[in-house]
Tab-separated table of C-alpha atoms and ligand atoms in Angstrom:
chain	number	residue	atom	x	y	z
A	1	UNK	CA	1.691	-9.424	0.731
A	2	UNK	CA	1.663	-8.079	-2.926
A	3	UNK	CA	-0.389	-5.240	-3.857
A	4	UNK	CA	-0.766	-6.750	-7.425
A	5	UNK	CA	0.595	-10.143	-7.337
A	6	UNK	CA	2.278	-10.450	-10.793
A	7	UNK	CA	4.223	-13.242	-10.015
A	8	UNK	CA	1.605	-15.484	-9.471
A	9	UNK	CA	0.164	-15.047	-12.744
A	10	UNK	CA	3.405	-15.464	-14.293
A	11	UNK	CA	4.098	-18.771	-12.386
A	12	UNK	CA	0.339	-19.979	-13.585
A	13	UNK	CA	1.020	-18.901	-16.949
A	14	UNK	CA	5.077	-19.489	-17.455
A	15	UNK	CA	4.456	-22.124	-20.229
A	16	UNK	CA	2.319	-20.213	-22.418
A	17	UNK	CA	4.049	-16.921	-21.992
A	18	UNK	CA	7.451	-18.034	-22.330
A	19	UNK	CA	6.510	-19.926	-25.605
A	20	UNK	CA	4.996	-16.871	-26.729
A	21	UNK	CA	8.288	-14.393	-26.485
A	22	UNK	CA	9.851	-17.778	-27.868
A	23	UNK	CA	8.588	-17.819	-31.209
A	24	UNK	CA	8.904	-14.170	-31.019
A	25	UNK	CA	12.558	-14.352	-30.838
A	26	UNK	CA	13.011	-16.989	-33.201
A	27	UNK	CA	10.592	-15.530	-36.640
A	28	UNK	CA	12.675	-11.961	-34.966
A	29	UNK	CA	9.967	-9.428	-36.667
A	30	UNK	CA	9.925	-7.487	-33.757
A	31	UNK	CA	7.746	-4.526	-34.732
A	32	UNK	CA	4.833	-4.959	-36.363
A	33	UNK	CA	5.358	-8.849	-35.994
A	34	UNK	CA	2.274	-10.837	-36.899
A	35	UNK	CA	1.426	-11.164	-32.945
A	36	UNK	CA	0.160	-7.287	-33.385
A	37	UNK	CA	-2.541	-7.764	-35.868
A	38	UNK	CA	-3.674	-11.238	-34.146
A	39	UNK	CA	-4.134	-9.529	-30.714
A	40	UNK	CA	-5.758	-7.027	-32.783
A	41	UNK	CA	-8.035	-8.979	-34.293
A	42	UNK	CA	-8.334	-10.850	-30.875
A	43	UNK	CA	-9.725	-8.147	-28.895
A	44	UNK	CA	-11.646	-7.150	-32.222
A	45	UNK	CA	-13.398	-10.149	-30.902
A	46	UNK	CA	-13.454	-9.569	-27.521
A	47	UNK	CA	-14.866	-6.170	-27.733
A	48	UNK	CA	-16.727	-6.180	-30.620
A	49	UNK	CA	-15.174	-3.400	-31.882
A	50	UNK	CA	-14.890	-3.143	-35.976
A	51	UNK	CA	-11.270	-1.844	-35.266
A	52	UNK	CA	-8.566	-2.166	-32.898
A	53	UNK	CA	-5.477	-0.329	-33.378
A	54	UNK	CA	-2.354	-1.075	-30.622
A	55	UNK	CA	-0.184	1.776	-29.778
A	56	UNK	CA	2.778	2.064	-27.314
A	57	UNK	CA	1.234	3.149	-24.015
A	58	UNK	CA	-2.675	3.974	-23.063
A	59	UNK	CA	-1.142	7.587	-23.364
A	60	UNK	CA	-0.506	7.151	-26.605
A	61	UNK	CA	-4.051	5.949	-27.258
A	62	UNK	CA	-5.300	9.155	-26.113
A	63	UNK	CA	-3.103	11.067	-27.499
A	64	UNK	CA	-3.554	9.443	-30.988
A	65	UNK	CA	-7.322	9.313	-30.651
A	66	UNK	CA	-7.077	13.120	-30.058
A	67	UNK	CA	-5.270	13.484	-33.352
A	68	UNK	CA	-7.490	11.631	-35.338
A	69	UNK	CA	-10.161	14.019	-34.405
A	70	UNK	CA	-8.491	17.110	-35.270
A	71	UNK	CA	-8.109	18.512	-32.218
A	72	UNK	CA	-6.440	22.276	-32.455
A	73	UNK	CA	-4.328	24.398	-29.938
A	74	UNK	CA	-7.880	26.258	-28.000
A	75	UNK	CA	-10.594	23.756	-28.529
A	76	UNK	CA	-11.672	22.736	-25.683
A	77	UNK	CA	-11.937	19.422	-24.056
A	78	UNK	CA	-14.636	18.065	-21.029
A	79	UNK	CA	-12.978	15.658	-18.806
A	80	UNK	CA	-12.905	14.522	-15.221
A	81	UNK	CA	-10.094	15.931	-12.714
A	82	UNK	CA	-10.708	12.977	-10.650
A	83	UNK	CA	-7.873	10.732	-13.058
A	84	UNK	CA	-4.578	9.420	-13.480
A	85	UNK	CA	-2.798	12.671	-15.076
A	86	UNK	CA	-2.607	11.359	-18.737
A	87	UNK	CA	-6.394	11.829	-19.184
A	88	UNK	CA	-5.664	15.634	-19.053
A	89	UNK	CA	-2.282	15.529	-19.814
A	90	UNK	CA	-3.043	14.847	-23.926
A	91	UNK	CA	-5.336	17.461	-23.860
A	92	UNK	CA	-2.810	20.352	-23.166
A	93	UNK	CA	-0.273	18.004	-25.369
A	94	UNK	CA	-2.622	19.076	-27.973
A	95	UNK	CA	-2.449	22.885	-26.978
A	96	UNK	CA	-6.099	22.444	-25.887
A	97	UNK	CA	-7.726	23.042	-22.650
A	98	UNK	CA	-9.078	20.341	-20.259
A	99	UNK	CA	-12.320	21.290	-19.198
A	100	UNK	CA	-12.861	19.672	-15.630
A	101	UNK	CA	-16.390	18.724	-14.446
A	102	UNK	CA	-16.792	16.972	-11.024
A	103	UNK	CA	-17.629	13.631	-10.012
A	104	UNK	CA	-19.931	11.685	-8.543
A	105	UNK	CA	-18.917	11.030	-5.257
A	106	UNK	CA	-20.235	7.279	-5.042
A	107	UNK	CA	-18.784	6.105	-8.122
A	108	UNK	CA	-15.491	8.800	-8.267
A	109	UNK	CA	-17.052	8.849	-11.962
A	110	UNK	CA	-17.818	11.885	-14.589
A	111	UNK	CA	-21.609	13.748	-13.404
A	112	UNK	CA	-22.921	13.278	-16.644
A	113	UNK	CA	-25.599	15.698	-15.157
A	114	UNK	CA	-23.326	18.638	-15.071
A	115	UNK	CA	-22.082	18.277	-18.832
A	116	UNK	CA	-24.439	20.165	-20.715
A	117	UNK	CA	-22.936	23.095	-18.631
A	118	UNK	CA	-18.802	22.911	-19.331
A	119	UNK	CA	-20.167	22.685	-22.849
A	120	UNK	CA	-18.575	25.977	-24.826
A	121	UNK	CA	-18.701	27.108	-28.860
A	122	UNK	CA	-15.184	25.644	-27.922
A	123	UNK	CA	-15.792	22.551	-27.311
A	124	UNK	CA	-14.481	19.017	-29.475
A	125	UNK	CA	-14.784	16.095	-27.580
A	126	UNK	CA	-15.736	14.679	-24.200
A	127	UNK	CA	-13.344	12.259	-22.457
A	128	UNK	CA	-15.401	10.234	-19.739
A	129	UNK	CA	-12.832	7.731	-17.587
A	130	UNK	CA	-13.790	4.320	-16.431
A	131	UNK	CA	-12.023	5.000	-13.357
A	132	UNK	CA	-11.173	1.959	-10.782
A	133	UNK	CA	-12.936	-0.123	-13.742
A	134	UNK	CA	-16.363	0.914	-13.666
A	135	UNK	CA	-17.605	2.240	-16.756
A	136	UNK	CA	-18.745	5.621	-16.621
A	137	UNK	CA	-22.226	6.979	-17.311
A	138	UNK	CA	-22.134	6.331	-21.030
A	139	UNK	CA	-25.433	6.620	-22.403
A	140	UNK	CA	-26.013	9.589	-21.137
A	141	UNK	CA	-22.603	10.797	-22.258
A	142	UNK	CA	-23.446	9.584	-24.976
A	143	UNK	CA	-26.795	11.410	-25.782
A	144	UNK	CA	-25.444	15.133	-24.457
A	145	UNK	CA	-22.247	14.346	-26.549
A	146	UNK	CA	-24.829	13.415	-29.742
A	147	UNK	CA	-26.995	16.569	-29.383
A	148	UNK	CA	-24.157	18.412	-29.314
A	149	UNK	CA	-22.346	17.131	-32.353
A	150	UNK	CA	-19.471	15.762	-30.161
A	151	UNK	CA	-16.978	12.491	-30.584
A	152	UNK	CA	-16.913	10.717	-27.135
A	153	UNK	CA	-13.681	9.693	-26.227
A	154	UNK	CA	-13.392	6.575	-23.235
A	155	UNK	CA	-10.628	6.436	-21.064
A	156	UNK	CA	-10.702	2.962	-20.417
A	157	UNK	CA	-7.283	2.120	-19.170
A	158	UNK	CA	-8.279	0.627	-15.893
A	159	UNK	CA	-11.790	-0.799	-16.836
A	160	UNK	CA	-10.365	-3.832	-19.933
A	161	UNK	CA	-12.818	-6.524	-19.550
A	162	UNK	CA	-15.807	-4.306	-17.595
A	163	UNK	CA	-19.185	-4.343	-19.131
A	164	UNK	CA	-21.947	-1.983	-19.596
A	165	UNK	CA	-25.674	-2.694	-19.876
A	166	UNK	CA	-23.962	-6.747	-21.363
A	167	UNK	CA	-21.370	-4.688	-23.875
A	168	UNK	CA	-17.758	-4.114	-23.338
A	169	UNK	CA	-15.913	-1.284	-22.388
A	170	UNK	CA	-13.849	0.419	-25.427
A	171	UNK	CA	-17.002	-0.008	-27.721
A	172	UNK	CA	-19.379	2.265	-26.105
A	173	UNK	CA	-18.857	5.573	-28.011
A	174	UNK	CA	-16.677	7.313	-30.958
A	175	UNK	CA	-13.205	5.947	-29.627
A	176	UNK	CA	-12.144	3.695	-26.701
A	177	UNK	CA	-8.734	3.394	-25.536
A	178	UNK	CA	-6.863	1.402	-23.183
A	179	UNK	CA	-3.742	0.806	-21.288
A	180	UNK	CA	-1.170	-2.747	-21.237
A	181	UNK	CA	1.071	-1.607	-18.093
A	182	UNK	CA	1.600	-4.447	-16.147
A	183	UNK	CA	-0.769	-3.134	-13.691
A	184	UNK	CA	-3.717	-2.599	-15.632
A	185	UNK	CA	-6.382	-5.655	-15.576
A	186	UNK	CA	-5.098	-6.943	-18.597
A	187	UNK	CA	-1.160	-6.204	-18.706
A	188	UNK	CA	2.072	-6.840	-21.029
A	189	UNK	CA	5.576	-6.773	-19.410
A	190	UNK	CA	6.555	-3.439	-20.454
A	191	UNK	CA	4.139	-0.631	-21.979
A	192	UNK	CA	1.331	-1.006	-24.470
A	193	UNK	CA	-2.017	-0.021	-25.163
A	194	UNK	CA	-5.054	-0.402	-27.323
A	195	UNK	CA	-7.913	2.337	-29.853
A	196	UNK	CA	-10.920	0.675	-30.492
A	197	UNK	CA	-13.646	2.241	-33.417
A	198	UNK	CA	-16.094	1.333	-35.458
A	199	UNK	CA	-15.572	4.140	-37.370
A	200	UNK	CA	-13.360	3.036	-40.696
A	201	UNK	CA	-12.130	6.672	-41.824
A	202	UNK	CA	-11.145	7.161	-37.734
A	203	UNK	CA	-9.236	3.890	-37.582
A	204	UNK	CA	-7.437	4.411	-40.854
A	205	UNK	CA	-6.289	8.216	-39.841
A	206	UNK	CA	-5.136	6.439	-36.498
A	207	UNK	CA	-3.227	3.754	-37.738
A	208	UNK	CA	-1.534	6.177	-39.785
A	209	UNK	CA	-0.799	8.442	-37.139
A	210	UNK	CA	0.785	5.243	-35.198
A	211	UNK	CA	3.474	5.410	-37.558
A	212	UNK	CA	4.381	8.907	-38.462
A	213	UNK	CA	1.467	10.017	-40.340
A	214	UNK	CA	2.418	7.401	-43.157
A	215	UNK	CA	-0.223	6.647	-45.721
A	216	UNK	CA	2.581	4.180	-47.318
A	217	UNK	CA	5.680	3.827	-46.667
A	218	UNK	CA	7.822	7.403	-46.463
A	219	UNK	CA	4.743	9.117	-47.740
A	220	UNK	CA	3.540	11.197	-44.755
A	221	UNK	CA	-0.293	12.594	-45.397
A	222	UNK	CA	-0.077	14.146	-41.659
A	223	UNK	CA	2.113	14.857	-38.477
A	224	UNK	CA	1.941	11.256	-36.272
A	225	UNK	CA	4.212	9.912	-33.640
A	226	UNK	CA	6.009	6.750	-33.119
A	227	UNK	CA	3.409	4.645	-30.919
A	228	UNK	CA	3.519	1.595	-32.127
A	229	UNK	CA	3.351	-1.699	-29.808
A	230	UNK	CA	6.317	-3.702	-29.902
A	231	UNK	CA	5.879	-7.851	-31.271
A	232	UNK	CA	7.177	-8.955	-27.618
A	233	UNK	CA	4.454	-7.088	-25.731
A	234	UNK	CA	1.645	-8.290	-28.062
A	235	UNK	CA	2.412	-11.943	-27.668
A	236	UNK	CA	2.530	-11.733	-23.813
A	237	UNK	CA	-1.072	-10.136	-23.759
A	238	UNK	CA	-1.765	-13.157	-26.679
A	239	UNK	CA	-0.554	-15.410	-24.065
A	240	UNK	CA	-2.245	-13.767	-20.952
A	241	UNK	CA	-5.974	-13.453	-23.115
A	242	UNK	CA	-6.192	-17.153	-23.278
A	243	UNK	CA	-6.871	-17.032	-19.247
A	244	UNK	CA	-8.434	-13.410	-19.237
A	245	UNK	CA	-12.248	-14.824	-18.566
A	246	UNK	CA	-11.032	-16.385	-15.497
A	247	UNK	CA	-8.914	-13.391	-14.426
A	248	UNK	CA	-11.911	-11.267	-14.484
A	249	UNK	CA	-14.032	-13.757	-13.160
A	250	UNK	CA	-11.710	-13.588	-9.991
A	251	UNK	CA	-11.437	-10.084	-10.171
A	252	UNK	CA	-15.659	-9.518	-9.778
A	253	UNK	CA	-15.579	-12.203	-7.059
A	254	UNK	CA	-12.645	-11.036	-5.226
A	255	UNK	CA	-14.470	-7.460	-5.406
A	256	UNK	CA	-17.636	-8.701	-3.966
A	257	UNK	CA	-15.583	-10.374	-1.092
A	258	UNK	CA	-14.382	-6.894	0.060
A	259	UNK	CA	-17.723	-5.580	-0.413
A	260	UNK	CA	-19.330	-8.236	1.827
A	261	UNK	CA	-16.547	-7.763	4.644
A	262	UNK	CA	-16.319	-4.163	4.451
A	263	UNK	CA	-20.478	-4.104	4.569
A	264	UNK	CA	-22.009	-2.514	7.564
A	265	UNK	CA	-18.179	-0.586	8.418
A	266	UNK	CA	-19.284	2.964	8.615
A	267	UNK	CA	-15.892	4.350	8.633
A	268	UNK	CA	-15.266	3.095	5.403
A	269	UNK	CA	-17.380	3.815	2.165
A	270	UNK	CA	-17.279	1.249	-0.417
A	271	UNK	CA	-17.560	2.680	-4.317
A	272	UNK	CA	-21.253	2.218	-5.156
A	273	UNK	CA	-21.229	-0.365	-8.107
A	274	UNK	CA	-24.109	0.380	-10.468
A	275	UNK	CA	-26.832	-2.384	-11.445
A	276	UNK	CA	-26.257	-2.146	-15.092
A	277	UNK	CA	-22.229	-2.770	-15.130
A	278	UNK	CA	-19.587	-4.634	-13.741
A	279	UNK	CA	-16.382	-3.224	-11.977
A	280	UNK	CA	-13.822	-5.359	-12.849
A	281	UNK	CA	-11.903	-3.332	-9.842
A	282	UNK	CA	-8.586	-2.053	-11.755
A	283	UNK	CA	-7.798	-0.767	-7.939
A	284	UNK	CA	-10.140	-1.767	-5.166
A	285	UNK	CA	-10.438	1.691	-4.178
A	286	UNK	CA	-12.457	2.682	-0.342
A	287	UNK	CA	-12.942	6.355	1.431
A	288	UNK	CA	-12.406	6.749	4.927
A	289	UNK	CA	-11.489	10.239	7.256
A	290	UNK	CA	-7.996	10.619	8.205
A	291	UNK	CA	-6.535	8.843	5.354
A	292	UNK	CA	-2.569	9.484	6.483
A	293	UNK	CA	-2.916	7.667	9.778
A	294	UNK	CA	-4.718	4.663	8.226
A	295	UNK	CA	-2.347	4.087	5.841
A	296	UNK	CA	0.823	4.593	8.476
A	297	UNK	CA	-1.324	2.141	10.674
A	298	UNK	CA	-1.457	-0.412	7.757
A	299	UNK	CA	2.285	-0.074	6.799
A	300	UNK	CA	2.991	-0.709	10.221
A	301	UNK	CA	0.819	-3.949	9.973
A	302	UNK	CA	2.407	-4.792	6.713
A	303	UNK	CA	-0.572	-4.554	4.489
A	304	UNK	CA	0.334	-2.554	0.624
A	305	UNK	CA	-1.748	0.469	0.099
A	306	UNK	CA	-1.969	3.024	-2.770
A	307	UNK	CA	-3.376	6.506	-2.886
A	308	UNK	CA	-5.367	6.605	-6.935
A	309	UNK	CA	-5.083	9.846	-6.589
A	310	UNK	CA	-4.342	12.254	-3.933
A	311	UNK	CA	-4.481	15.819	-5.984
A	312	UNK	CA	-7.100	16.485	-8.481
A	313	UNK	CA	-5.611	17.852	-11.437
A	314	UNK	CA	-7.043	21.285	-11.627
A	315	UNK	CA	-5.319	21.504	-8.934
A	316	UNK	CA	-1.536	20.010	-10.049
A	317	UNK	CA	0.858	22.911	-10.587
A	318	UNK	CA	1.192	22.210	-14.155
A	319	UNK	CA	-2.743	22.340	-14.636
A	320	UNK	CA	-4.051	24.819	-12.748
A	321	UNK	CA	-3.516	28.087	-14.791
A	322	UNK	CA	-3.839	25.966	-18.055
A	323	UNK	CA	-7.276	24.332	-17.105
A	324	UNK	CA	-10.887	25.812	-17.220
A	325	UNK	CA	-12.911	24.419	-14.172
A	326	UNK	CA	-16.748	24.125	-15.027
A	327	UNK	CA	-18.529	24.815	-11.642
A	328	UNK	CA	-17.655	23.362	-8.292
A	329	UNK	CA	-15.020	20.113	-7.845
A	330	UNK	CA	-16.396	20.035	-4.411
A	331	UNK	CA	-16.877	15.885	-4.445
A	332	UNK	CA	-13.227	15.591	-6.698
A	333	UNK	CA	-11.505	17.398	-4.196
A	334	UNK	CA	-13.243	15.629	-1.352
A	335	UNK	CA	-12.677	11.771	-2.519
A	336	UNK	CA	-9.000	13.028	-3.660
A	337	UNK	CA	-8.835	13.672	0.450
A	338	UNK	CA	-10.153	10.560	1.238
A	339	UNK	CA	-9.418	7.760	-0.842
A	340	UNK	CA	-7.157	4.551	-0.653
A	341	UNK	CA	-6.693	1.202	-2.831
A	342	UNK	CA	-6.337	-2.094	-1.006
A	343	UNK	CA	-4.514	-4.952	-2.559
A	344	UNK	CA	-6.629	-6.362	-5.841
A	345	UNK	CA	-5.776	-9.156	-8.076
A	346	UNK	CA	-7.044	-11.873	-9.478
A	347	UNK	CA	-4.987	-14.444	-7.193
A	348	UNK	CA	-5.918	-12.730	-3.954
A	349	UNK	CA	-7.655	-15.254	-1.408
A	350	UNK	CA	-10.488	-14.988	0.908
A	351	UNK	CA	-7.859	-15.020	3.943
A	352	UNK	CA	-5.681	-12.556	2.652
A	353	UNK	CA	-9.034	-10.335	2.388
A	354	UNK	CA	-9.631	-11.596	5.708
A	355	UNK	CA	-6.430	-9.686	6.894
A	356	UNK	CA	-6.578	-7.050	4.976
A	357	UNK	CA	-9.921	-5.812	6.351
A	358	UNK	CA	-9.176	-7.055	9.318
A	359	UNK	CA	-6.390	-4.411	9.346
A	360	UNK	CA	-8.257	-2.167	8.317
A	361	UNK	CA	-10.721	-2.320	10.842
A	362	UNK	CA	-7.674	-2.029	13.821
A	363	UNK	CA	-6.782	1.425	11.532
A	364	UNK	CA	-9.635	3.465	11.557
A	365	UNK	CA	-10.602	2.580	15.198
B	1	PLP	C1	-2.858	4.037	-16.691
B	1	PLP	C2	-3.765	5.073	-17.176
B	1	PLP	C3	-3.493	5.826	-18.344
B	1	PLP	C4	-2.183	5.738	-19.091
B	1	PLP	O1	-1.822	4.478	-19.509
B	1	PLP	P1	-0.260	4.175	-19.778
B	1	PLP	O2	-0.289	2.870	-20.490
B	1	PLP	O3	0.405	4.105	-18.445
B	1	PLP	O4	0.270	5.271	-20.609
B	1	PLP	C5	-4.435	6.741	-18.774
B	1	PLP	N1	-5.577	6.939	-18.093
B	1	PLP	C6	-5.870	6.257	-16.970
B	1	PLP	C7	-7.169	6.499	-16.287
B	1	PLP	C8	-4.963	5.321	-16.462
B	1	PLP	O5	-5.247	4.661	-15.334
């Protein structure tokens, strides 16, 4: 059993992929190929977004995004410890602090009810993640982030094709980035990643900071990186958006399967799904007590697990004395102790669900 079954998407879409990289190789314009500006402008589309810019990684998209705004060595930062570590790991790039705020413990999202607190004479930006591929709070991170005079900055590297209130993730505040790993719900073969703005004197300052701060060519107008997206990786996410509806459509039904066989299991606590959004489940992600022996009892019955993530980050060695924590973490730390990703992906089966609950019904009893 595959924990994210790659190959099968690969074998569904050989044809179309392998025809993309083709015509790669043969016009050979590998960076900044015209594949980049047609996904571009096809997930302009998609999101309806004014701007996309693609970048290297979904690191680099938050790191870029952070440059574009300015941000200096103190300012301050609010974001979520509950994350993969690149959320917070920009922020210190930058010399700033990550400002953690805890979670809600039914959605592992930002508590857009404690943000008004973390918020300093420091403070430049709030960075809300979409974690598992539900879209955080946003209006209301939104309107504290407004009255506050603050950009809004969505990690949205695991939530691609998720809506909110009928509008797509990435175009919900100042700046929306995303991630291409292969993993992601809508991956290349290597590493990429996506800005998306509506803002035109944002997106220009970011595409220049994709390639070293150029304004034209060898005429630097600021300090940028090297975080473009290669020509390859663009055409395989070209390829791979032809089929993305149906991939997502999977994805919500293959979510609601788990749901409905994991229903009325007390042991394990499904993530609450808000009415007003979709969870396009970038992991399918449970809580249950004695995590450790669960997942040695479903190794032992062959079924892939994942732990998204086991140590909060103000409480990583490399965050901890660099980090300000705004009140308790209390529901961070506690889902960090508790949580566990089942196999997701958008050629998983009813009877493969079958078995995997089925498991994990024989490991928690
Ligand atoms: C994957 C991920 C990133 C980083 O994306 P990369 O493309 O791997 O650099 C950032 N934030 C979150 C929440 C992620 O899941």
């Amino acid at each position: 059993m595959e924990f994210i079954d790659l190959k099968a998407q690969y074998a569904d879409l050989k044809h179309a992929i392998d025809t993309r990289i083709q015509r790669v190789l043969d016009h050979g314009q590998y960076i900044m190929g015209p594949e980049v500006r047609e996904l571009e402008e096809r997930l302009e589309a998609y999101t309806a977004a004014k701007h996309c810019i693609t970048v290297s990684s979904g690191t680099e998209a938050l790191l870029i995004a952070l440059m574009a705004l300015g941000i200096r060595p103190g300012d301050e930062v609010v974001t979520t410890p509950f994350t993969f570590v690149a959320t917070a790991e920009v922020i210190a790039l930058m010399g700033a602090v990550p400002v953690f705020v805890d979670v809600q413990a039914d959605t592992c999202n930002i508590d857009p009810n404690l943000l008004d607190a973390s918020i300093t004479a420091k403070t430049r930006a709030i960075m809300p993640v979409s974690l598992y591929g539900q879209v955080a709070d946003m209006d209301e991170i939104n309107a504290i982030a407004e009255r506050h005079g603050l950009p809004v900055i969505e990690d949205a590297a695991q939530s691609f094709g998720a809506t909110y209130k009928g509008r797509a993730t990435c175009n919900l505040s100042t700046i929306g980035c995303t991630s291409f790993f292969p993993s992601k719900p809508l991956g290349c073969y290597g590493d990429g990643g996506a800005i998306f703005t509506n803002d035109d004197i944002l997106a220009k300052a970011m595409r220049e900071v994709r390639v070293h701060g150029q304004e034209r060519r060898y005429y630097h107008t600021r300090i940028g990186v090297g975080g473009r997206m290669d020509t390859l990786q663009c055409a395989i996410v070209l390829a791979k958006l032809d089929r993305f509806d149906w991939e997502i459509e999977q994805r919500l039904l293959a979510g609601e399967r788990y749901l409905e066989l994991l229903s009325g299991v007390s042991a394990v606590q499904r993530l609450a799904v808000r009415a007003d959004r979709t969870c396009v489940w970038g992991q399918f992600t449970v809580q249950a007590e004695n995590r450790e022996a669960v997942l040695e009892r479903l190794k032992a019955a062959g079924i892939p697990t994942a732990v998204h993530y086991p140590v909060p980050l103000h409480q990583q060695p490399a965050y901890r004395d660099l980090c300000r924590v705004s009140g308790s973490l209390k529901n961070a730390e506690s889902v960090a102790a508790r949580v566990f990703s089942l196999p997701m992906h958008p050629y998983l089966d009813l009877s493969t669900q079958r078995r995997v609950v089925q498991a994990v019904l024989e490991a928690i009893a």
